[in-house]
Short mmCIF file of C-alpha atoms in Angstrom, two decimals:
data_model
loop_
_atom_site.label_atom_id
_atom_site.label_comp_id
_atom_site.label_asym_id
_atom_site.label_seq_id
_atom_site.Cartn_x
_atom_site.Cartn_y
_atom_site.Cartn_z
CA MET A 915 -24.84 40.64 6.78
CA ALA A 916 -24.50 38.24 9.21
CA SER A 917 -21.36 38.06 11.44
CA ILE A 918 -19.18 35.43 10.86
CA ALA A 919 -20.00 33.87 14.32
CA ALA A 920 -22.98 32.93 12.42
CA ILE A 921 -21.76 32.00 9.12
CA ALA A 922 -22.89 28.91 7.32
CA PRO A 923 -21.12 25.89 6.61
CA PRO A 924 -20.13 26.41 2.61
CA SER A 925 -22.72 23.53 1.77
CA SER A 926 -25.35 25.48 3.21
CA LEU A 927 -24.26 28.62 1.51
CA ASN A 928 -25.03 26.44 -1.87
CA PRO A 929 -28.00 24.32 -1.63
CA GLY A 930 -27.04 22.88 -4.88
CA LEU A 931 -24.29 21.59 -3.50
CA PRO A 932 -23.95 17.93 -1.98
CA PRO A 933 -23.59 17.46 1.81
CA ALA A 934 -20.70 18.34 3.28
CA LEU A 935 -18.68 14.46 3.90
CA ALA A 936 -17.23 13.70 7.57
CA GLN A 937 -14.05 13.30 7.75
CA SER A 938 -13.15 9.68 8.00
CA THR A 939 -11.23 7.78 10.94
CA VAL A 940 -8.35 4.69 10.70
CA ASP A 941 -10.65 1.94 12.95
CA GLU A 942 -9.10 -0.85 15.34
CA ALA A 943 -9.94 -3.56 12.87
CA THR A 944 -8.06 -1.61 10.06
CA THR A 945 -5.30 -1.07 12.35
CA ILE A 946 -5.31 -5.02 13.53
CA ARG A 947 -5.33 -5.78 9.66
CA VAL A 948 -2.75 -3.56 8.29
CA TYR A 949 -0.45 -5.02 11.28
CA GLU A 950 -1.25 -8.82 10.76
CA GLN A 951 -0.44 -8.96 6.85
CA ALA A 952 2.40 -6.27 6.75
CA SER A 953 4.23 -7.36 10.02
CA PRO A 954 5.79 -10.28 9.75
CA ALA A 955 7.44 -9.08 6.38
CA VAL A 956 9.28 -5.97 8.38
CA VAL A 957 12.58 -6.89 9.86
CA ALA A 958 15.10 -5.66 11.84
CA ILE A 959 18.54 -4.89 10.78
CA ASN A 960 21.79 -4.54 12.84
CA THR A 961 25.06 -3.49 11.51
CA ARG A 962 28.39 -3.04 13.10
CA THR A 963 27.70 0.57 14.27
CA GLY A 964 23.94 1.08 14.66
CA GLY A 965 20.67 -0.30 12.49
CA GLY A 966 16.79 -0.29 11.38
CA SER A 967 14.38 -2.02 9.98
CA GLY A 968 13.56 -2.98 6.74
CA SER A 969 10.88 -4.40 4.20
CA ILE A 970 11.05 -7.86 2.54
CA ILE A 971 10.00 -7.31 -0.71
CA ASP A 972 9.77 -10.29 -2.53
CA ALA A 973 10.08 -14.00 -1.38
CA SER A 974 14.07 -14.43 -2.78
CA GLY A 975 15.32 -13.04 0.49
CA LEU A 976 15.55 -9.42 -1.37
CA ILE A 977 14.92 -6.14 1.45
CA LEU A 978 14.47 -2.64 1.02
CA THR A 979 15.88 -0.44 3.20
CA ASN A 980 17.91 2.87 4.01
CA ALA A 981 21.25 3.50 2.53
CA HIS A 982 22.10 4.89 5.85
CA VAL A 983 21.27 2.25 7.72
CA VAL A 984 23.33 -0.11 6.68
CA GLY A 985 25.69 2.91 6.23
CA ARG A 986 29.64 1.15 5.06
CA ASP A 987 29.12 -2.47 5.74
CA ARG A 988 28.65 -4.84 2.89
CA VAL A 989 27.22 -7.50 5.30
CA VAL A 990 24.74 -7.05 8.01
CA THR A 991 22.59 -8.76 10.16
CA VAL A 992 19.08 -9.44 9.54
CA ARG A 993 16.53 -9.92 11.96
CA LEU A 994 12.93 -11.96 10.65
CA SER A 995 9.68 -11.45 12.70
CA ASP A 996 9.42 -15.05 13.68
CA GLY A 997 12.83 -14.94 15.07
CA ARG A 998 15.24 -16.42 12.45
CA THR A 999 18.37 -14.59 12.00
CA PHE A 1000 20.37 -14.66 9.00
CA GLU A 1001 23.59 -12.72 7.33
CA GLY A 1002 22.52 -10.44 4.15
CA ASP A 1003 24.83 -8.88 1.46
CA VAL A 1004 24.06 -5.31 1.05
CA VAL A 1005 23.86 -5.68 -3.05
CA GLY A 1006 23.00 -1.96 -3.89
CA TYR A 1007 22.02 1.83 -3.22
CA GLY A 1008 20.34 4.59 -4.30
CA GLN A 1009 22.32 7.02 -6.89
CA ASP A 1010 23.60 10.61 -5.75
CA ARG A 1011 22.99 10.02 -2.36
CA LEU A 1012 19.82 9.21 -2.45
CA ASP A 1013 19.10 6.96 1.00
CA LEU A 1014 17.97 3.54 -0.52
CA ALA A 1015 19.71 0.28 0.11
CA ALA A 1016 18.82 -3.03 -1.30
CA VAL A 1017 20.06 -6.61 1.24
CA ARG A 1018 19.72 -10.11 -0.62
CA LEU A 1019 19.40 -12.58 2.32
CA ARG A 1020 22.62 -15.53 2.91
CA GLY A 1021 21.09 -19.10 2.86
CA ASN A 1022 17.96 -19.00 0.31
CA PRO A 1023 15.40 -18.83 2.90
CA THR A 1024 12.09 -19.83 2.42
CA GLY A 1025 8.65 -19.01 3.64
CA LEU A 1026 9.13 -15.34 3.19
CA PRO A 1027 6.33 -12.88 3.77
CA THR A 1028 6.30 -10.31 1.80
CA VAL A 1029 5.01 -6.20 1.39
CA PRO A 1030 3.22 -5.76 -1.82
CA ILE A 1031 4.51 -1.95 -2.73
CA ALA A 1032 1.46 -0.01 -3.92
CA PRO A 1033 0.67 1.45 -7.28
CA LEU A 1034 2.20 4.66 -8.84
CA ASN A 1035 0.53 7.59 -7.89
CA SER A 1036 -2.41 6.51 -5.44
CA VAL A 1037 -1.18 8.23 -3.03
CA ARG A 1038 -2.93 11.54 -1.39
CA VAL A 1039 -3.12 13.14 1.60
CA GLY A 1040 -5.25 12.56 3.98
CA GLN A 1041 -5.35 9.46 3.76
CA SER A 1042 -4.53 7.00 6.62
CA ALA A 1043 -0.51 6.03 6.66
CA PHE A 1044 1.40 3.31 8.98
CA ALA A 1045 4.72 2.67 10.34
CA ILE A 1046 6.01 -0.64 11.14
CA GLY A 1047 10.02 -0.56 12.06
CA SER A 1048 12.08 -1.34 15.41
CA PRO A 1049 12.58 1.85 16.61
CA PHE A 1050 14.99 1.93 19.64
CA GLY A 1051 15.28 -1.44 19.11
CA LEU A 1052 11.70 -2.58 19.92
CA GLN A 1053 10.74 -4.97 16.36
CA GLY A 1054 7.88 -4.61 15.81
CA THR A 1055 6.63 -1.36 16.35
CA LEU A 1056 3.53 -0.05 14.60
CA THR A 1057 2.44 3.68 14.81
CA VAL A 1058 -0.27 5.26 12.77
CA GLY A 1059 -1.41 8.61 11.23
CA ILE A 1060 -1.99 10.11 8.26
CA ILE A 1061 -0.53 11.40 4.88
CA SER A 1062 -0.05 15.54 5.40
CA ARG A 1063 1.95 16.60 2.96
CA ILE A 1064 3.61 14.71 -0.87
CA ASP A 1065 6.20 17.16 -1.78
CA THR A 1066 7.06 16.86 -5.52
CA GLU A 1067 9.93 19.09 -5.36
CA ARG A 1068 11.36 16.74 -3.23
CA ASN A 1069 10.18 13.57 -4.08
CA VAL A 1070 9.27 12.70 -0.58
CA ILE A 1071 6.19 11.99 1.25
CA GLN A 1072 5.26 13.69 4.93
CA THR A 1073 3.62 11.58 7.41
CA ASP A 1074 2.75 12.41 10.48
CA ALA A 1075 2.92 8.94 12.00
CA ALA A 1076 5.72 8.63 14.69
CA ILE A 1077 8.68 7.95 13.51
CA ASN A 1078 11.90 7.51 15.79
CA PRO A 1079 15.60 6.51 15.25
CA GLY A 1080 15.32 2.70 14.40
CA ASN A 1081 12.14 3.00 12.03
CA SER A 1082 14.59 4.16 9.08
CA GLY A 1083 14.04 1.63 6.18
CA GLY A 1084 10.79 0.19 7.35
CA PRO A 1085 7.88 0.91 5.34
CA LEU A 1086 5.17 3.59 5.46
CA LEU A 1087 1.71 1.36 4.48
CA ASN A 1088 -1.74 2.33 3.50
CA SER A 1089 -4.61 1.05 4.87
CA SER A 1090 -4.67 -2.07 2.41
CA GLY A 1091 -1.25 -3.27 4.29
CA GLN A 1092 0.66 -2.08 0.75
CA LEU A 1093 3.87 -0.10 0.98
CA ILE A 1094 3.84 3.93 -0.41
CA GLY A 1095 6.93 4.65 0.79
CA VAL A 1096 10.82 3.71 2.73
CA ASN A 1097 10.60 5.84 5.87
CA THR A 1098 14.03 7.24 5.62
CA SER A 1099 14.63 11.06 8.43
CA ILE A 1100 13.94 12.82 11.24
CA PHE A 1101 13.94 16.22 11.99
CA THR A 1102 14.42 17.18 15.72
CA THR A 1103 15.07 20.42 17.23
CA GLY A 1104 17.12 18.59 20.66
CA ASN A 1105 19.56 16.04 20.90
CA SER A 1106 16.79 13.62 22.14
CA GLY A 1107 16.50 12.23 18.56
CA GLY A 1108 12.67 11.37 19.38
CA ASN A 1109 9.95 11.91 17.57
CA VAL A 1110 8.32 15.80 16.68
CA GLY A 1111 5.66 14.47 14.19
CA ILE A 1112 7.60 15.42 10.75
CA GLY A 1113 8.92 12.08 9.13
CA PHE A 1114 9.88 11.50 5.51
CA ALA A 1115 9.25 8.73 2.95
CA ILE A 1116 10.92 8.22 -0.38
CA PRO A 1117 7.59 7.63 -2.38
CA THR A 1118 7.30 4.47 -5.02
CA ASP A 1119 8.16 5.63 -8.14
CA VAL A 1120 11.90 5.95 -6.74
CA VAL A 1121 11.35 2.52 -5.32
CA GLN A 1122 10.52 1.27 -7.92
CA THR A 1123 13.16 2.48 -10.91
CA PHE A 1124 15.49 1.74 -7.38
CA LEU A 1125 14.03 -2.03 -7.22
CA ALA A 1126 15.02 -2.49 -11.56
CA SER A 1127 18.50 -0.99 -10.86
CA VAL A 1128 19.93 -3.93 -8.44
CA ARG A 1129 17.54 -6.45 -10.08
CA SER A 1130 19.15 -5.52 -13.48
CA GLY A 1131 22.80 -5.27 -11.39
CA THR A 1132 23.41 -1.39 -12.74
CA ALA A 1133 22.57 -0.31 -9.25
CA THR A 1134 25.73 1.13 -7.63
CA ALA A 1135 27.86 -0.11 -5.43
CA THR A 1136 29.77 2.15 -3.69
CA ALA A 1137 28.34 3.38 -0.58
CA PRO A 1138 27.36 7.25 0.20
CA THR A 1139 30.19 8.98 2.36
CA SER A 1140 28.00 8.72 6.32
CA ARG A 1141 25.20 10.59 7.04
CA THR A 1142 26.14 13.59 9.27
CA ASN A 1143 23.11 14.63 11.40
CA ARG A 1144 23.89 18.31 12.36
CA GLU A 1145 21.10 19.73 15.06
CA PRO A 1146 19.55 22.81 14.19
CA ALA A 1147 21.81 26.34 14.97
CA ALA A 1148 19.01 29.04 16.42
CA ILE A 1149 18.73 32.47 14.53
CA ALA A 1150 17.37 35.65 15.66
CA ALA A 1151 15.13 38.13 13.40
CA GLY A 1152 17.75 40.42 12.21
CA ALA A 1153 20.37 37.86 12.05
CA VAL A 1154 22.80 37.26 8.80
CA VAL A 1155 24.33 34.09 8.51
CA GLN A 1156 26.82 32.46 6.46
CA GLY A 1157 27.00 28.92 5.85
CA ARG A 1158 27.78 26.29 3.41
CA LEU A 1159 26.80 23.29 2.07
CA ASP A 1160 28.50 20.45 1.37
CA ASP A 1161 29.43 16.56 2.81
CA SER A 1162 29.11 18.50 6.60
CA SER A 1163 25.57 19.38 5.95
CA ASN A 1164 22.69 16.99 6.69
CA VAL A 1165 20.90 15.49 3.16
CA LEU A 1166 17.40 15.55 2.45
CA PRO A 1167 15.72 12.32 0.94
CA ASP A 1168 16.24 13.10 -2.48
CA GLY A 1169 20.08 13.51 -1.81
CA SER A 1170 20.71 17.55 -1.63
CA PHE A 1171 22.13 18.67 1.10
CA TYR A 1172 20.52 21.21 4.16
CA ASN A 1173 21.43 22.74 6.85
CA PRO A 1174 18.75 23.51 9.59
CA TYR A 1175 18.27 26.76 11.96
CA ARG A 1176 16.14 27.28 14.41
CA PHE A 1177 13.65 30.25 15.46
CA GLU A 1178 11.52 31.35 17.94
CA GLY A 1179 8.10 32.44 15.94
CA GLN A 1180 4.67 34.16 18.05
CA ALA A 1181 1.37 33.87 15.83
CA GLY A 1182 0.36 36.87 13.16
CA GLN A 1183 4.21 37.38 13.65
CA THR A 1184 5.24 38.68 9.86
CA ILE A 1185 8.94 36.97 9.06
CA THR A 1186 10.25 37.73 5.78
CA ILE A 1187 13.51 34.70 5.19
CA ASP A 1188 16.36 35.48 2.15
CA MET A 1189 18.58 32.70 1.23
CA SER A 1190 21.38 33.97 -1.98
CA SER A 1191 23.93 32.09 -2.96
CA GLN A 1192 26.52 32.32 -6.02
CA ASP A 1193 27.14 28.98 -6.02
CA VAL A 1194 23.99 27.44 -5.55
CA ASP A 1195 20.27 27.28 -6.54
CA SER A 1196 19.09 28.24 -3.63
CA TYR A 1197 15.98 26.33 -2.02
CA LEU A 1198 13.95 27.42 1.77
CA ILE A 1199 11.77 24.82 3.19
CA LEU A 1200 9.92 26.56 6.41
CA LEU A 1201 8.60 24.11 8.95
CA ALA A 1202 6.60 24.14 12.45
CA PRO A 1203 8.28 20.58 13.85
CA ASP A 1204 5.57 20.41 16.67
CA ARG A 1205 2.49 21.01 13.19
CA ASP A 1206 2.95 18.48 10.39
CA ASP A 1207 0.29 20.94 9.00
CA PHE A 1208 2.91 23.93 7.80
CA SER A 1209 4.97 23.79 5.72
CA ILE A 1210 6.32 26.77 3.07
CA GLN A 1211 9.10 26.47 0.36
CA ASP A 1212 10.01 28.48 -2.17
CA ASP A 1213 12.51 28.31 -5.35
CA ASP A 1214 13.44 31.84 -6.91
CA SER A 1215 11.49 34.62 -5.23
CA GLY A 1216 14.44 36.30 -3.83
CA GLY A 1217 15.37 36.63 -7.55
CA SER A 1218 18.04 35.15 -10.32
CA LEU A 1219 18.82 31.79 -8.24
CA ASN A 1220 18.21 33.01 -4.55
CA ALA A 1221 14.97 32.14 -2.26
CA ARG A 1222 12.46 34.45 0.00
CA ILE A 1223 9.59 33.64 1.87
CA SER A 1224 7.38 36.00 3.43
CA THR A 1225 4.45 34.75 5.77
CA GLN A 1226 2.01 35.71 9.00
CA LEU A 1227 3.26 32.95 11.72
CA PRO A 1228 0.04 31.30 12.06
CA TYR A 1229 1.49 29.39 16.14
CA THR A 1230 3.55 30.73 18.64
CA GLY A 1231 6.20 28.12 18.81
CA SER A 1232 9.97 26.46 17.08
CA TYR A 1233 10.06 26.91 13.79
CA LEU A 1234 12.76 25.29 11.69
CA ILE A 1235 14.85 26.86 8.38
CA LEU A 1236 15.88 24.52 6.07
CA ALA A 1237 18.77 25.50 3.75
CA ASN A 1238 18.74 23.63 1.07
CA THR A 1239 19.10 23.31 -2.91
CA VAL A 1240 16.51 22.62 -5.53
CA SER A 1241 19.17 19.68 -7.51
CA GLN A 1242 20.67 17.14 -5.72
CA GLY A 1243 24.60 17.39 -4.34
CA GLU A 1244 24.90 21.09 -4.98
CA ALA A 1245 27.65 22.56 -2.91
CA GLY A 1246 28.97 25.94 -2.34
CA SER A 1247 28.36 28.66 0.41
CA TYR A 1248 25.02 31.21 1.11
CA GLN A 1249 23.45 33.69 2.68
CA LEU A 1250 20.84 33.04 4.78
CA ARG A 1251 18.99 36.82 6.42
CA LEU A 1252 15.59 36.63 9.08
CA SER A 1253 13.63 39.84 9.59
CA GLN A 1254 10.89 40.82 11.06
CA GLY A 1255 8.31 41.38 8.10
CA GLY A 1256 11.00 42.78 4.82
CA GLY A 1257 13.74 43.68 6.80
CA ASN A 1258 14.51 46.67 8.56
CA GLY A 1259 11.38 47.29 9.70
CA GLN A 1260 9.78 47.08 6.43
CA ALA A 1261 6.55 45.31 5.63
CA PRO A 1262 7.47 42.14 3.26
CA ALA A 1263 8.61 42.40 -0.38
CA ARG A 1264 5.43 41.14 -2.70
CA PRO A 1265 5.39 40.93 -5.86
CA SER A 1266 4.59 43.95 -7.87
CA GLY A 1267 0.90 44.55 -7.80
CA VAL A 1268 -0.01 42.36 -4.79
CA GLY A 1269 -1.30 42.89 -1.58
CA LEU A 1270 -0.82 39.99 0.31
CA ARG A 1271 0.50 37.21 -1.20
CA GLN A 1272 0.73 33.64 1.57
CA GLN A 1273 1.75 30.09 1.56
CA GLY A 1274 0.90 27.74 4.17
CA ALA A 1275 -1.19 24.40 4.95
CA LEU A 1276 -4.84 23.78 6.58
CA GLY A 1277 -5.34 20.91 8.74
CA PRO A 1278 -5.73 19.33 11.76
CA GLY A 1279 -4.76 22.94 14.91
CA ASP A 1280 -6.66 25.22 12.48
CA ARG A 1281 -9.82 26.66 13.76
CA THR A 1282 -12.60 25.49 12.33
CA LEU A 1283 -16.39 27.22 11.14
CA GLN A 1284 -19.73 25.65 12.16
CA ASP A 1285 -19.60 22.39 9.69
CA GLY A 1286 -16.10 21.83 11.20
CA SER A 1287 -14.37 22.89 7.67
CA TYR A 1288 -10.48 24.03 9.00
CA TYR A 1289 -10.01 27.77 8.09
CA GLN A 1290 -6.70 30.07 8.86
CA GLU A 1291 -7.19 33.93 8.48
CA PHE A 1292 -5.26 37.07 6.63
CA THR A 1293 -5.53 40.38 6.58
CA PHE A 1294 -4.77 43.76 4.55
CA GLN A 1295 -5.21 47.05 4.53
CA GLY A 1296 -8.12 48.58 1.75
CA ARG A 1297 -9.34 51.85 0.62
CA ALA A 1298 -12.63 53.15 0.31
CA GLY A 1299 -14.22 52.32 -3.11
CA GLN A 1300 -11.21 49.98 -4.39
CA THR A 1301 -11.36 47.24 -5.18
CA VAL A 1302 -9.24 43.60 -4.91
CA LEU A 1303 -9.01 40.14 -6.36
CA ILE A 1304 -8.03 37.31 -3.50
CA ARG A 1305 -7.14 34.16 -5.35
CA LEU A 1306 -7.38 31.05 -3.00
CA GLU A 1307 -5.32 28.15 -5.09
CA SER A 1308 -4.45 24.40 -3.86
CA PRO A 1309 -3.22 21.76 -5.43
CA ASP A 1310 -4.54 19.87 -2.66
CA PHE A 1311 -8.13 20.17 -1.88
CA ASP A 1312 -11.62 21.92 -3.16
CA THR A 1313 -10.90 25.89 -1.79
CA TYR A 1314 -13.10 28.15 -0.12
CA LEU A 1315 -13.46 31.83 0.12
CA ILE A 1316 -14.85 34.29 2.50
CA VAL A 1317 -14.18 37.69 3.56
CA VAL A 1318 -15.17 39.82 6.19
CA ASP A 1319 -14.82 43.26 7.52
CA ASP A 1320 -13.49 44.38 10.67
CA ALA A 1321 -17.56 44.86 12.48
CA ARG A 1322 -16.90 40.70 10.88
CA ASN A 1323 -19.78 41.60 8.37
CA ARG A 1324 -18.99 38.97 5.21
CA LEU A 1325 -18.35 41.00 2.33
CA GLY A 1326 -18.34 38.15 -0.44
CA GLU A 1327 -17.48 34.29 -0.49
CA ASN A 1328 -16.57 31.71 -3.58
CA ASP A 1329 -16.56 27.70 -4.24
CA ASP A 1330 -14.96 27.81 -7.26
CA ALA A 1331 -13.39 30.67 -9.66
CA SER A 1332 -15.14 27.93 -12.51
CA PRO A 1333 -17.58 24.72 -13.37
CA ASP A 1334 -13.77 23.27 -14.16
CA THR A 1335 -11.62 24.70 -10.68
CA THR A 1336 -11.29 23.79 -7.55
CA ASN A 1337 -9.35 27.37 -7.17
CA SER A 1338 -11.57 30.30 -5.57
CA GLN A 1339 -11.72 33.94 -6.58
CA LEU A 1340 -13.60 36.78 -5.66
CA ALA A 1341 -13.34 40.38 -6.81
CA VAL A 1342 -14.78 42.45 -3.95
CA GLN A 1343 -15.41 46.68 -3.72
CA LEU A 1344 -14.23 47.54 -0.26
CA PRO A 1345 -16.86 49.99 1.49
CA ARG A 1346 -14.02 52.15 3.39
CA ASN A 1347 -10.89 52.00 4.60
CA GLY A 1348 -9.60 49.40 7.14
CA THR A 1349 -8.25 46.05 7.86
CA TYR A 1350 -10.11 43.54 6.22
CA SER A 1351 -9.95 39.49 6.37
CA VAL A 1352 -9.87 36.70 4.06
CA LEU A 1353 -10.28 33.37 5.77
CA VAL A 1354 -8.75 30.20 3.53
CA ASN A 1355 -11.61 27.47 3.84
CA SER A 1356 -12.17 24.12 2.76
CA PHE A 1357 -15.80 23.52 1.17
CA GLN A 1358 -15.79 19.76 2.95
CA PRO A 1359 -14.64 19.56 6.69
CA GLY A 1360 -11.27 17.54 7.16
CA GLU A 1361 -9.44 18.35 3.66
CA ARG A 1362 -6.33 19.80 4.41
CA GLY A 1363 -3.37 20.65 2.63
CA ARG A 1364 -1.11 22.97 0.61
CA TYR A 1365 -2.27 26.46 -0.79
CA LEU A 1366 -1.26 30.06 -1.78
CA LEU A 1367 -3.93 32.94 -1.37
CA THR A 1368 -3.10 36.53 -2.87
CA VAL A 1369 -4.17 40.10 -2.78
CA GLU A 1370 -4.17 42.23 -5.73
#
């Protein structure tokens, strides 16, 4: 068998399949075109206490922004890209702390440019993303990145396009200059408030529902409570924290409370995070703030309404834990525990019969095979003659599985578990006692996204 160093690209291992495609990049002409098309309709919004950005979404002067940008001001100052300044009335807020607001310009201005809204369900992980706004008061600033994750649980879009203070409320755009989200928040690990590569936007399905309520006059006129910006509290392995989620907590774009915690991790380290509560339906989010390609979430793996994440850390550096709830506005006390392994020196707790269960995200910063496809590697212990079933599932990319022994000899590989799926599956009889490795890989170079790996 070939060594891992000699593993060929998946496409050459399957000669009947189409060749690998190179990852697309945004060219200069596209970036310029998007900016010139959309920036005239992006405005700066100023209030008594701060400000942010917004998008003109119809020629009558209706502007879409964040609720936290306008705060409790009922009248704001709006500066257009051409230098004209207008007063604007806040005419609606998102329901249940949803971080959206609408402003209508006074004076019936004419000749207003607009930002078109992209079709529903048109956003894909890996596509180019463009953010325009007024970070640090610098109106008309453009940043470029990709859609790094679509979080269907939280109903937010994650992007690595730099989003700094003042970008909030501005548009996240596709390469056609259409609005695919409203930039709304950023996670930081210090007091600088600057970008750390994890930005979030509210997607168009939520935006369209909100705009319909504004236009029909049914949007709430009650300003949400002021958003807090609690800095992450340090937590160490072995620590147990008693916390509470309420109006003093931070708020995700979907309106749910969260408290952030920070810890330092080492590549290859196995950790377990438990969140338990009798008051709320616990939800855990684990992020690497300096890496947009890593995110793990869990609802009920701790049993009942408790959440648990057990994972092997892919990087050395800072990690963020968000103690969150499943639904908007849930409030109550909880306990958070961070353990090495499964706690008290034990191996991570697994569902019955599962030898390895790993959630993660594949993408830039990971190692690559010879064809340029990303991969991550995980190990498990096996016995001679034992048959293991390995499954790799992803909603975002076409998966590819490779299994090797401790001498880096390849024992098996698989593209599709069946003709009608892009998930992979392998049944391997182990030749000896020892350590084995599973490579989580993508079929095409440049593919990225979430995955779930199980070994039984």
